[in-house]
Coordinates of C-alpha atoms in Angstrom, one line a residue:
X16 CA 14.0 36.1 -6.8
X17 CA 11.4 38.2 -4.9
X18 CA 8.7 37.2 -7.4
X19 CA 9.4 33.5 -6.9
X20 CA 9.3 33.8 -3.1
X21 CA 6.1 35.8 -3.4
X22 CA 4.5 33.0 -5.4
X23 CA 5.4 30.5 -2.7
X24 CA 4.0 32.6 0.1
X25 CA 0.8 33.4 -1.7
X26 CA 0.3 29.7 -2.5
X27 CA 0.7 28.7 1.1
X28 CA -1.6 31.5 2.4
X29 CA -4.3 30.6 -0.1
X30 CA -4.1 27.0 1.1
X31 CA -4.8 28.0 4.7
X32 CA -7.6 30.4 3.6
X33 CA -9.3 27.5 1.7
X34 CA -8.6 24.8 4.3
X35 CA -10.3 26.5 7.2
X36 CA -13.8 26.7 5.8
X37 CA -13.3 23.3 4.2
X38 CA -12.5 21.9 7.7
X39 CA -15.7 23.3 9.1
X40 CA -17.6 21.7 6.2
X41 CA -15.9 18.3 6.7
X42 CA -16.9 18.4 10.4
X43 CA -20.5 19.1 9.5
X44 CA -20.6 16.3 6.9
X45 CA -19.4 13.6 9.3
X46 CA -21.4 14.9 12.2
X47 CA -24.6 14.5 10.1
X48 CA -25.4 18.2 10.1
X49 CA -27.0 20.0 7.1
X50 CA -24.6 21.0 4.3
X51 CA -24.7 22.3 0.8
X52 CA -24.2 18.8 -0.6
X53 CA -27.2 17.2 1.0
X54 CA -28.6 16.7 -2.5
X55 CA -26.4 13.6 -2.6
X56 CA -28.5 11.9 0.0
X57 CA -30.7 9.9 -2.5
X58 CA -27.6 8.7 -4.4
X59 CA -25.9 7.6 -1.2
X60 CA -29.1 5.8 0.0
X61 CA -29.2 4.0 -3.4
X62 CA -25.6 2.8 -2.9
X63 CA -26.3 1.6 0.6
X64 CA -29.4 -0.2 -0.6
X65 CA -27.9 -2.1 -3.4
X66 CA -24.8 -2.9 -1.3
X67 CA -26.8 -4.1 1.7
X68 CA -25.2 -1.6 4.1
X69 CA -27.0 -0.7 7.3
X70 CA -25.5 2.8 8.0
X71 CA -27.2 3.0 11.4
X72 CA -25.1 0.2 12.8
X73 CA -22.0 1.4 14.5
X74 CA -18.7 -0.5 14.5
X75 CA -16.1 -1.0 17.2
X76 CA -12.4 -0.7 16.3
X77 CA -12.1 -4.3 15.3
X78 CA -15.1 -4.3 13.1
X79 CA -14.1 -1.0 11.5
X80 CA -10.6 -2.3 10.6
X81 CA -12.0 -5.6 9.4
X82 CA -14.3 -3.9 6.9
X83 CA -11.5 -1.6 5.8
X84 CA -9.0 -4.4 5.2
X85 CA -11.6 -6.7 3.5
X86 CA -12.6 -4.2 0.8
X87 CA -9.0 -3.2 0.2
X88 CA -8.0 -6.9 -0.3
X89 CA -10.7 -7.2 -2.9
X90 CA -9.5 -4.0 -4.7
X91 CA -6.0 -5.4 -4.8
X92 CA -7.1 -8.6 -6.6
X93 CA -9.2 -6.6 -9.1
X94 CA -6.4 -4.2 -9.9
X95 CA -3.7 -6.9 -10.2
X96 CA -5.6 -8.9 -12.8
X97 CA -6.6 -5.9 -14.8
X98 CA -3.0 -4.7 -15.0
X99 CA -1.9 -8.2 -15.9
X100 CA -4.2 -8.3 -18.9
X101 CA -4.5 -4.7 -20.0
X102 CA -2.8 -5.3 -23.4
X103 CA -5.8 -7.5 -24.4
X104 CA -8.5 -5.1 -23.2
X105 CA -10.2 -2.2 -24.9
X106 CA -9.3 1.6 -24.6
X107 CA -5.8 1.0 -25.7
X108 CA -5.3 3.3 -28.8
X109 CA -1.5 3.3 -28.4
X110 CA -1.2 -0.5 -28.2
X111 CA 0.5 -0.6 -24.8
X112 CA 1.4 -4.1 -23.5
X113 CA 0.3 -5.9 -20.4
X114 CA 2.4 -5.6 -17.2
X115 CA 4.6 -8.4 -16.0
X116 CA 3.4 -10.2 -12.8
X117 CA 5.9 -8.5 -10.5
X118 CA 5.2 -5.1 -11.9
X119 CA 1.4 -5.7 -11.7
X120 CA 1.9 -6.7 -8.1
X121 CA 3.9 -3.6 -7.3
X122 CA 1.6 -1.2 -9.1
X123 CA -1.6 -2.7 -7.7
X124 CA -0.3 -2.4 -4.1
X125 CA 1.2 1.1 -4.9
X126 CA -2.1 2.7 -5.8
X127 CA -4.2 0.7 -3.4
X128 CA -2.2 2.1 -0.5
X129 CA -2.1 5.7 -1.7
X130 CA 1.6 5.5 -2.4
X131 CA 1.6 5.7 -6.3
X132 CA 5.2 4.5 -6.6
X133 CA 5.6 4.1 -10.4
X134 CA 8.1 1.6 -11.7
X135 CA 6.7 2.3 -15.2
X136 CA 6.2 5.3 -17.4
X137 CA 2.6 6.5 -17.5
X138 CA 2.5 7.0 -21.3
X139 CA 3.7 3.5 -22.2
X140 CA 3.0 1.5 -19.1
X141 CA -0.7 1.8 -18.9
X142 CA -3.8 1.9 -21.2
X143 CA -6.6 4.4 -21.0
X144 CA -8.7 1.6 -19.4
X145 CA -6.3 0.9 -16.6
X146 CA -5.5 4.6 -16.1
X147 CA -9.2 5.2 -15.5
X148 CA -10.6 2.0 -14.0
X149 CA -7.6 1.0 -12.0
X150 CA -5.4 4.0 -11.3
X151 CA -8.0 6.7 -11.0
X152 CA -10.4 4.4 -9.2
X153 CA -7.8 3.5 -6.6
X154 CA -6.8 7.1 -6.1
X155 CA -10.4 7.9 -5.1
X156 CA -10.9 4.9 -2.8
X157 CA -7.4 5.0 -1.2
X158 CA -7.9 8.6 -0.2
X159 CA -11.4 7.9 1.1
X160 CA -10.0 5.0 3.1
X161 CA -7.6 7.4 4.8
X162 CA -10.3 10.0 5.5
X163 CA -12.6 7.3 6.9
X164 CA -10.0 6.1 9.3
X165 CA -9.3 9.6 10.5
X166 CA -13.0 10.1 11.2
X167 CA -13.0 6.9 13.2
X168 CA -10.2 8.5 15.3
X169 CA -12.3 11.6 15.6
X170 CA -15.2 9.5 16.9
X171 CA -13.0 7.9 19.5
X172 CA -11.9 11.3 20.7
X173 CA -15.3 12.9 20.7
X174 CA -17.1 10.8 23.3
X175 CA -16.2 10.3 26.9
X176 CA -16.7 6.6 26.7
X177 CA -17.8 4.7 23.6
X178 CA -17.3 1.5 21.7
X179 CA -18.6 3.0 18.5
X180 CA -16.1 4.5 16.0
X181 CA -18.7 4.9 13.3
X182 CA -19.8 2.9 10.3
X183 CA -16.8 2.5 7.9
X184 CA -19.0 2.1 4.8
X185 CA -21.1 5.3 5.5
X186 CA -18.0 7.4 6.2
X187 CA -16.2 6.0 3.2
X188 CA -19.0 6.7 0.8
X189 CA -19.5 10.3 2.1
X190 CA -15.7 10.9 1.8
X191 CA -16.1 10.4 -2.0
X192 CA -19.6 11.9 -2.7
X193 CA -19.4 14.9 -0.4
X194 CA -15.7 15.7 -0.5
X195 CA -13.4 14.2 -3.1
X196 CA -15.7 14.0 -6.1
X197 CA -17.1 17.6 -6.0
X198 CA -13.8 19.3 -5.5
X199 CA -12.1 17.1 -8.2
X200 CA -14.7 18.1 -10.7
X201 CA -13.8 21.8 -10.2
X202 CA -10.0 21.1 -10.3
X203 CA -10.4 19.0 -13.4
X204 CA -12.3 21.7 -15.3
X205 CA -9.7 24.3 -14.4
X206 CA -6.9 22.0 -15.6
X207 CA -8.7 21.1 -18.8
X208 CA -9.3 24.8 -19.6
X209 CA -5.6 25.5 -19.0
X210 CA -4.4 22.8 -21.4
X211 CA -4.5 19.4 -19.7
X212 CA -5.9 16.8 -22.1
X213 CA -9.4 15.4 -21.5
X214 CA -10.0 13.3 -24.6
X215 CA -9.7 9.6 -25.6
X216 CA -7.5 10.3 -28.7
X217 CA -4.3 8.4 -29.1
X218 CA -0.8 9.9 -29.6
X219 CA -0.5 13.0 -31.7
X220 CA 2.4 13.7 -34.1
X221 CA 4.1 17.1 -34.0
X222 CA 7.2 18.5 -35.8
X223 CA 9.5 20.5 -33.6
X224 CA 11.2 23.8 -34.6
X225 CA 14.4 21.9 -35.5
X226 CA 12.4 19.5 -37.8
X227 CA 12.2 16.5 -35.5
X228 CA 9.0 14.4 -35.6
X229 CA 7.7 13.6 -32.1
X230 CA 4.8 11.5 -30.9
X231 CA 3.0 13.1 -28.0
X232 CA 0.8 11.0 -25.7
X233 CA -2.6 12.4 -24.7
X234 CA -5.7 10.9 -23.1
X235 CA -8.3 11.8 -20.5
X236 CA -5.8 13.0 -18.0
X237 CA -7.4 16.1 -16.4
X238 CA -9.6 14.1 -14.0
X239 CA -6.8 11.8 -12.9
X240 CA -4.5 14.7 -12.3
X241 CA -7.2 16.3 -10.1
X242 CA -7.6 13.3 -7.8
X243 CA -3.9 12.5 -7.8
X244 CA -3.3 15.8 -6.0
X245 CA -6.5 16.3 -4.0
X246 CA -6.3 12.7 -2.7
X247 CA -2.5 13.0 -1.9
X248 CA -1.9 10.2 -4.4
X249 CA 0.7 11.6 -6.8
X250 CA 0.9 9.1 -9.6
X251 CA 1.6 10.8 -12.9
X252 CA -0.4 10.3 -16.1
X253 CA 2.8 11.1 -17.8
X254 CA 6.2 9.7 -16.9
X255 CA 7.7 12.9 -15.6
X256 CA 4.6 13.7 -13.6
X257 CA 3.8 17.4 -13.0
X258 CA 7.0 18.5 -14.8
X259 CA 5.2 17.5 -18.0
X260 CA 3.6 20.5 -19.8
X261 CA 0.3 18.7 -20.4
X262 CA 0.0 17.6 -16.8
X263 CA 1.0 21.0 -15.4
X264 CA 0.7 23.5 -18.2
X265 CA 1.6 26.8 -16.4
X266 CA 2.3 28.6 -13.2
X267 CA -1.4 28.9 -12.4
X268 CA -1.9 25.1 -12.6
X269 CA 1.3 24.7 -10.6
X270 CA -0.3 26.8 -7.8
X271 CA -3.6 24.9 -8.2
X272 CA -1.9 21.5 -7.9
X273 CA 0.1 22.7 -4.9
X274 CA -3.0 24.0 -3.1
X275 CA -5.0 20.8 -4.0
X276 CA -2.5 18.4 -2.5
X277 CA -2.3 20.2 0.9
X278 CA -5.9 21.2 1.1
X279 CA -7.5 18.1 2.7
X280 CA -4.6 17.2 5.0
X281 CA -4.7 20.8 6.4
X282 CA -8.5 20.9 6.4
X283 CA -8.7 17.7 8.4
X284 CA -6.8 19.4 11.2
X285 CA -9.4 22.1 11.4
X286 CA -12.1 19.6 11.1
X287 CA -10.8 17.8 14.2
X288 CA -11.2 20.9 16.2
X289 CA -14.8 21.6 15.0
X290 CA -15.8 17.9 15.3
X291 CA -14.7 17.2 18.8
X292 CA -15.2 20.8 19.9
X293 CA -11.6 21.4 20.9
X294 CA -10.4 24.0 18.5
X295 CA -7.4 25.0 20.6
X296 CA -6.1 21.4 20.3
X297 CA -6.4 21.6 16.5
X298 CA -4.7 24.9 16.4
X299 CA -1.8 23.6 18.5
X300 CA -1.3 20.6 16.2
X301 CA -1.6 22.8 13.1
X302 CA 1.0 25.2 14.6
X303 CA 3.5 22.4 15.3
X304 CA 3.0 20.8 11.9
X305 CA 3.5 24.2 10.2
X306 CA 6.7 24.9 12.2
X307 CA 8.0 21.5 11.2
X308 CA 7.1 22.2 7.6
X309 CA 9.0 25.6 7.7
X310 CA 12.1 23.9 9.2
X311 CA 12.2 21.8 6.1
X312 CA 11.0 24.1 3.3
X313 CA 12.9 27.3 4.1
X314 CA 16.5 25.8 4.0
X315 CA 15.5 23.8 0.9
X316 CA 14.4 26.9 -1.0
X317 CA 17.6 28.7 0.0
X318 CA 19.8 25.9 -1.1
X319 CA 18.1 25.5 -4.4
X320 CA 18.1 29.3 -5.1
X321 CA 21.8 29.5 -4.3
X322 CA 22.8 26.9 -6.8
X323 CA 25.5 24.3 -6.8
X324 CA 29.0 25.0 -5.3
X325 CA 30.5 22.5 -7.7
X326 CA 29.2 24.3 -10.8
X327 CA 30.3 27.7 -9.2
X328 CA 33.9 26.3 -9.1
X329 CA 33.8 26.0 -12.8
X330 CA 33.2 29.7 -13.1
X331 CA 29.6 29.3 -14.3
X332 CA 27.1 31.8 -13.2
X333 CA 23.9 30.5 -11.7
X334 CA 21.7 33.6 -11.7
X335 CA 18.5 31.6 -11.5
X336 CA 19.8 29.1 -9.0
X337 CA 20.2 25.3 -9.3
X338 CA 18.3 24.6 -12.5
X339 CA 19.4 21.0 -13.2
X340 CA 16.3 18.8 -13.3
X341 CA 14.0 21.8 -12.9
X342 CA 11.4 23.4 -15.2
X343 CA 12.1 27.0 -16.2
X344 CA 8.3 27.6 -15.9
X345 CA 8.5 27.2 -12.2
X346 CA 12.1 27.9 -11.1
X347 CA 14.1 26.7 -8.0
X348 CA 11.9 28.4 -5.3
X349 CA 8.6 26.9 -6.4
X350 CA 10.3 23.6 -7.2
X351 CA 11.9 23.6 -3.7
X352 CA 8.6 24.3 -2.1
X353 CA 6.9 21.6 -4.1
X354 CA 9.6 19.1 -3.3
X355 CA 9.0 19.5 0.5
X356 CA 5.2 19.8 0.3
X357 CA 4.9 16.7 -1.7
X358 CA 7.1 14.7 0.7
X359 CA 5.7 15.9 4.1
X360 CA 2.4 14.8 2.8
X361 CA 2.0 11.5 0.9
X362 CA 1.5 12.9 -2.5
X363 CA 4.9 12.3 -4.1
X364 CA 4.1 14.1 -7.3
X365 CA 7.0 16.1 -8.7
X366 CA 7.5 19.3 -10.8
X367 CA 11.3 18.8 -10.8
X368 CA 13.6 15.8 -10.5
X369 CA 14.4 15.2 -6.9
X370 CA 17.5 13.2 -7.9
X371 CA 19.0 16.5 -9.1
X372 CA 18.3 18.4 -5.9
X373 CA 21.1 19.7 -3.7
X374 CA 22.3 17.0 -1.3
X375 CA 20.8 18.6 1.8
X376 CA 17.6 19.4 -0.1
X377 CA 17.4 15.7 -0.8
X378 CA 17.9 15.1 2.9
X379 CA 15.0 17.4 3.8
X380 CA 12.8 15.5 1.3
X381 CA 13.7 12.3 3.1
X382 CA 13.1 13.8 6.5
X383 CA 9.6 14.9 5.4
X384 CA 8.8 11.2 4.6
X385 CA 10.6 9.8 7.6
X386 CA 8.6 11.9 10.0
X387 CA 5.4 11.5 7.8
X388 CA 3.3 13.6 10.2
X389 CA 3.6 17.2 9.1
X390 CA 0.1 17.5 7.6
X391 CA 0.6 14.0 6.2
X392 CA -1.7 12.4 3.7
X393 CA -5.5 12.4 3.5
X394 CA -6.5 11.4 7.0
X395 CA -3.4 9.4 7.7
X396 CA -1.3 12.4 8.6
X397 CA -3.4 12.9 11.8
X398 CA -3.1 9.1 12.5
X399 CA 0.7 9.3 12.3
X400 CA 0.8 12.4 14.5
X401 CA -1.5 10.6 17.0
X402 CA 1.2 8.0 17.5
X403 CA 3.7 10.7 18.4
X404 CA 1.1 12.2 20.8
X405 CA 0.6 8.9 22.6
X406 CA 4.4 8.6 23.1
X407 CA 4.6 12.3 24.2
X408 CA 1.7 11.7 26.7
X409 CA 3.5 8.7 28.1
X410 CA 6.8 10.5 28.5
X411 CA 5.1 13.7 29.8
X412 CA 3.3 11.7 32.4
X413 CA 6.5 10.1 33.6
X414 CA 8.1 13.5 33.8
X415 CA 5.5 14.9 36.1
X416 CA 5.0 11.7 38.1
X417 CA 1.4 11.0 37.1
X418 CA -0.3 8.2 35.3
X419 CA -0.3 9.3 31.6
X420 CA -3.8 10.4 30.5
X421 CA -5.1 11.6 27.1
X422 CA -8.4 13.4 26.9
X423 CA -9.7 11.7 30.0
X424 CA -8.5 8.2 29.4
X425 CA -5.5 6.5 31.0
X426 CA -2.7 5.6 28.5
X427 CA -1.3 2.3 29.7
X428 CA 1.3 -0.2 28.6
X429 CA -0.8 -1.8 25.8
X430 CA -1.3 1.5 24.0
X431 CA 2.3 2.6 24.4
X432 CA 3.6 -0.8 23.1
X433 CA 1.4 -0.4 20.0
X434 CA 2.7 3.1 19.3
X435 CA 6.3 2.0 19.8
X436 CA 5.8 -1.0 17.5
X437 CA 4.5 1.3 14.7
X438 CA 7.5 3.6 14.9
X439 CA 10.0 0.7 15.2
X440 CA 8.5 -1.1 12.3
X441 CA 8.9 1.9 10.0
X442 CA 12.6 2.1 10.9
X443 CA 13.0 -1.7 10.3
X444 CA 11.3 -1.6 6.9
X445 CA 13.3 1.4 5.6
X446 CA 16.7 0.5 7.0
X447 CA 16.3 -3.3 6.6
X448 CA 15.3 -2.9 2.9
X449 CA 18.1 -0.4 2.2
X450 CA 20.6 -2.7 3.9
X451 CA 19.4 -5.7 1.8
X452 CA 19.6 -3.7 -1.4
X453 CA 23.1 -2.4 -0.6
X454 CA 24.2 -6.0 0.3
X455 CA 23.2 -7.3 -3.1
X456 CA 24.6 -4.4 -5.0
X457 CA 28.0 -4.7 -3.3
X458 CA 28.4 -8.5 -2.9
X459 CA 26.3 -9.9 -5.8
X460 CA 26.5 -7.2 -8.4
X461 CA 27.0 -9.7 -11.2
X462 CA 24.2 -12.1 -10.1
X463 CA 22.5 -13.8 -13.0
X464 CA 19.3 -11.9 -12.7
X465 CA 17.3 -10.3 -15.5
X466 CA 18.6 -7.0 -14.2
X467 CA 22.0 -7.4 -12.4
X468 CA 22.3 -5.5 -9.1
X469 CA 25.3 -3.7 -10.5
X470 CA 23.1 -2.1 -13.1
X471 CA 20.6 -0.6 -10.5
X472 CA 22.4 2.7 -9.9
X473 CA 23.2 5.5 -12.4
X474 CA 25.1 7.4 -9.7
X475 CA 28.0 6.0 -7.6
X476 CA 29.0 6.3 -3.9
X477 CA 26.9 8.3 -1.4
X478 CA 24.3 9.5 -3.9
X479 CA 23.7 5.9 -5.1
X480 CA 23.1 4.9 -1.5
X481 CA 20.7 7.8 -1.2
X482 CA 18.8 6.6 -4.2
X483 CA 18.2 3.2 -2.5
X484 CA 17.4 4.7 0.9
X485 CA 15.0 7.2 -0.7
X486 CA 13.2 4.4 -2.5
X487 CA 12.4 2.5 0.7
X488 CA 11.7 5.7 2.6
X489 CA 9.2 6.7 -0.1
X490 CA 7.6 3.2 -0.1
X491 CA 7.2 3.1 3.6
X492 CA 5.8 6.6 3.8
X493 CA 3.2 5.9 1.0
X494 CA 4.8 8.8 -0.9
X495 CA 5.8 7.4 -4.3
X496 CA 8.4 10.0 -5.3
X497 CA 11.9 8.8 -6.1
X498 CA 15.5 9.5 -6.9
X499 CA 15.1 8.4 -10.5
X500 CA 18.7 7.4 -11.0
X501 CA 17.6 4.1 -9.6
X502 CA 16.7 1.3 -12.1
X503 CA 13.7 0.0 -10.2
X504 CA 11.6 -2.0 -12.7
X505 CA 12.9 -5.4 -11.8
X506 CA 11.8 -8.3 -9.5
X507 CA 13.9 -7.3 -6.5
X508 CA 12.6 -3.7 -6.3
X509 CA 9.0 -4.5 -7.4
X510 CA 8.6 -7.2 -4.7
X511 CA 10.5 -5.6 -1.8
X512 CA 9.0 -2.2 -2.2
X513 CA 5.6 -3.9 -2.6
X514 CA 5.8 -5.4 0.8
X515 CA 7.2 -2.2 2.3
X516 CA 4.3 -0.2 0.9
X517 CA 1.5 -2.5 2.1
X518 CA 3.0 -2.8 5.6
X519 CA 3.9 0.9 5.7
X520 CA 0.3 1.8 4.9
X521 CA -1.9 -0.5 7.0
X522 CA 0.1 -1.1 10.2
X523 CA 0.3 2.7 10.9
X524 CA -3.5 2.8 10.3
X525 CA -4.3 -0.3 12.4
X526 CA -2.1 0.9 15.3
X527 CA -3.8 4.3 15.9
X528 CA -7.3 3.0 15.3
X529 CA -6.7 0.2 17.8
X530 CA -5.3 2.7 20.4
X531 CA -8.2 5.1 19.8
X532 CA -10.7 2.2 20.2
X533 CA -9.1 0.9 23.4
X534 CA -8.9 4.3 25.0
X535 CA -12.4 5.2 24.1
X536 CA -13.8 2.2 25.9
X537 CA -12.1 3.1 29.2
X538 CA -13.7 4.9 32.0
X539 CA -13.6 8.7 31.6
X540 CA -11.5 10.6 34.1
X541 CA -12.4 14.3 34.5
X542 CA -9.5 16.7 34.2
X543 CA -7.9 18.1 37.3
X544 CA -5.4 20.8 38.0
X545 CA -2.6 18.2 37.6
X546 CA -3.8 16.9 34.3
X547 CA -1.4 17.3 31.4
X548 CA -2.8 19.9 29.1
X549 CA -2.6 18.5 25.6
X550 CA -3.7 21.7 23.9
X551 CA -1.0 23.8 25.4
X552 CA 2.1 25.2 23.7
X553 CA 4.3 23.2 26.2
X554 CA 2.8 19.9 25.1
X555 CA 3.1 20.9 21.5
X556 CA 6.8 21.6 21.9
X557 CA 7.2 18.3 23.8
X558 CA 5.5 16.4 20.9
X559 CA 7.7 18.3 18.4
X560 CA 10.8 17.3 20.4
X561 CA 9.6 13.6 20.5
X562 CA 9.3 13.7 16.7
X563 CA 12.8 15.1 16.3
X564 CA 14.4 12.7 18.8
X565 CA 12.7 9.6 17.4
X566 CA 13.6 10.5 13.8
X567 CA 17.2 11.4 14.7
X568 CA 17.8 8.2 16.7
X569 CA 16.2 6.0 14.0
X570 CA 17.6 7.5 10.8
X571 CA 20.8 9.6 11.5
X572 CA 23.2 6.8 10.4
X573 CA 21.7 6.3 6.9
X574 CA 21.4 10.0 6.4
X575 CA 25.1 10.4 7.3
X576 CA 26.0 7.7 4.8
X577 CA 23.9 9.3 2.1
X578 CA 23.1 13.0 1.7
X579 CA 25.3 14.4 4.5
X580 CA 28.4 12.5 3.2
X581 CA 27.6 13.7 -0.3
X582 CA 27.4 17.3 0.9
X583 CA 30.6 17.1 2.9
X584 CA 32.4 15.6 -0.2
X585 CA 31.5 18.7 -2.3

């Protein structure tokens, strides 16, 4: 037990030790200062030249978002048609078939928006061509999109008054060439040397110890696994994701993948402090996010290590904790830690089956996605937290009887309305989608569909409700993990979660960037003795309270119907 906990603590501390200098490096890269990767300058200039990009031209928030949305629309069309025709294209040694239109729609959106929700199994659902040129490609550009939008926010906060949030194309390219690609190369090499495949060979045939013949999928997976974690993407090359021995061969790679998926989200917090020269603000945000993470991860580890009370009633010893759905290579402590880390950020990769977690552990996983601002995904975690800051500034201003101000700019009705709409929209997508699914399951279970609603769930009652609620929560949070008792590869789930993913991705990006752009244009107001200090412990606690209150008011009823009711029924 102590060894397992030590592994968790060491993993987290190593993440912090690596994230701090990386944050300083990120700030220098986007501030245009000299860095060790300046040798990439000629390559970047070549990209700008052939693309006709003028990197010296700044963009206001509307131009920035237009560029971001335009290129993402193009990538969606590209991905959709490649997935739709993959069975007829090269690099398909295992003869996998093309995707159906509804599954192509869902998968293209899923990887475009950094969600990586998979309604297919990686070994049989994709070819090597689409794994590399659709899935891996989108994992790079979706992560870079999130980082670019976070840097736009940084630019809005950095200057007293400005209409320039930076050039989307320049920031986007640097996010890949200076950050994602170099680190991914290192991670991929480490994975390959530890046993992750990196060849284009098809399935291999092995004979097990009991004489069974088994076909084992392979492929150039190491590079994809690297960006899936570093870019907080999470889509598995193999169906069972990082529980697969070729995707996550040993405890060392388990630590590597855990560190990789938190590295950039955490580093972006430190980069904020260095970039806008307000390190105390960055430390305050980091502290609040870390406290929030601990509130989720500590109980989860305890529940998973204590095991199931239902199994204990049968007189069965659980010396190693709750091991159903878990890998013996990692154990319940590391799996519990992974399940929270992967849900508080937008990775969604798994090294255990979340559907088998203790009921309240499952609730903690859902809360991580419902809040979606404790570290968060690449760049977008800060954007989500920024929404909570705006609401906290507004409420804090009302409490002290002053016009709400944030970093020298008045927060007025327009900004608060946008922030409120973003939070309300998330609740509508999650609860509305779950309600629609529950309605069809209960009232039209025998509908004459290709997959009848009555066949969606492998588990009854409260846990079945949790499976549906988790699916929409994961889709809206751009997470991609799931309670896999849900039969989701059908038109209903492919289409509804597709729309939940695309709205859940871009509206929480559009809202914060719009707010940042509007505030940055306003006249700067110098701080006075009565100005609300946003880098204080008091304001940090206020923001944390706002997060808890909004989440509780929005999602307490479905949580009661799902994991809480399941726990009380044990």
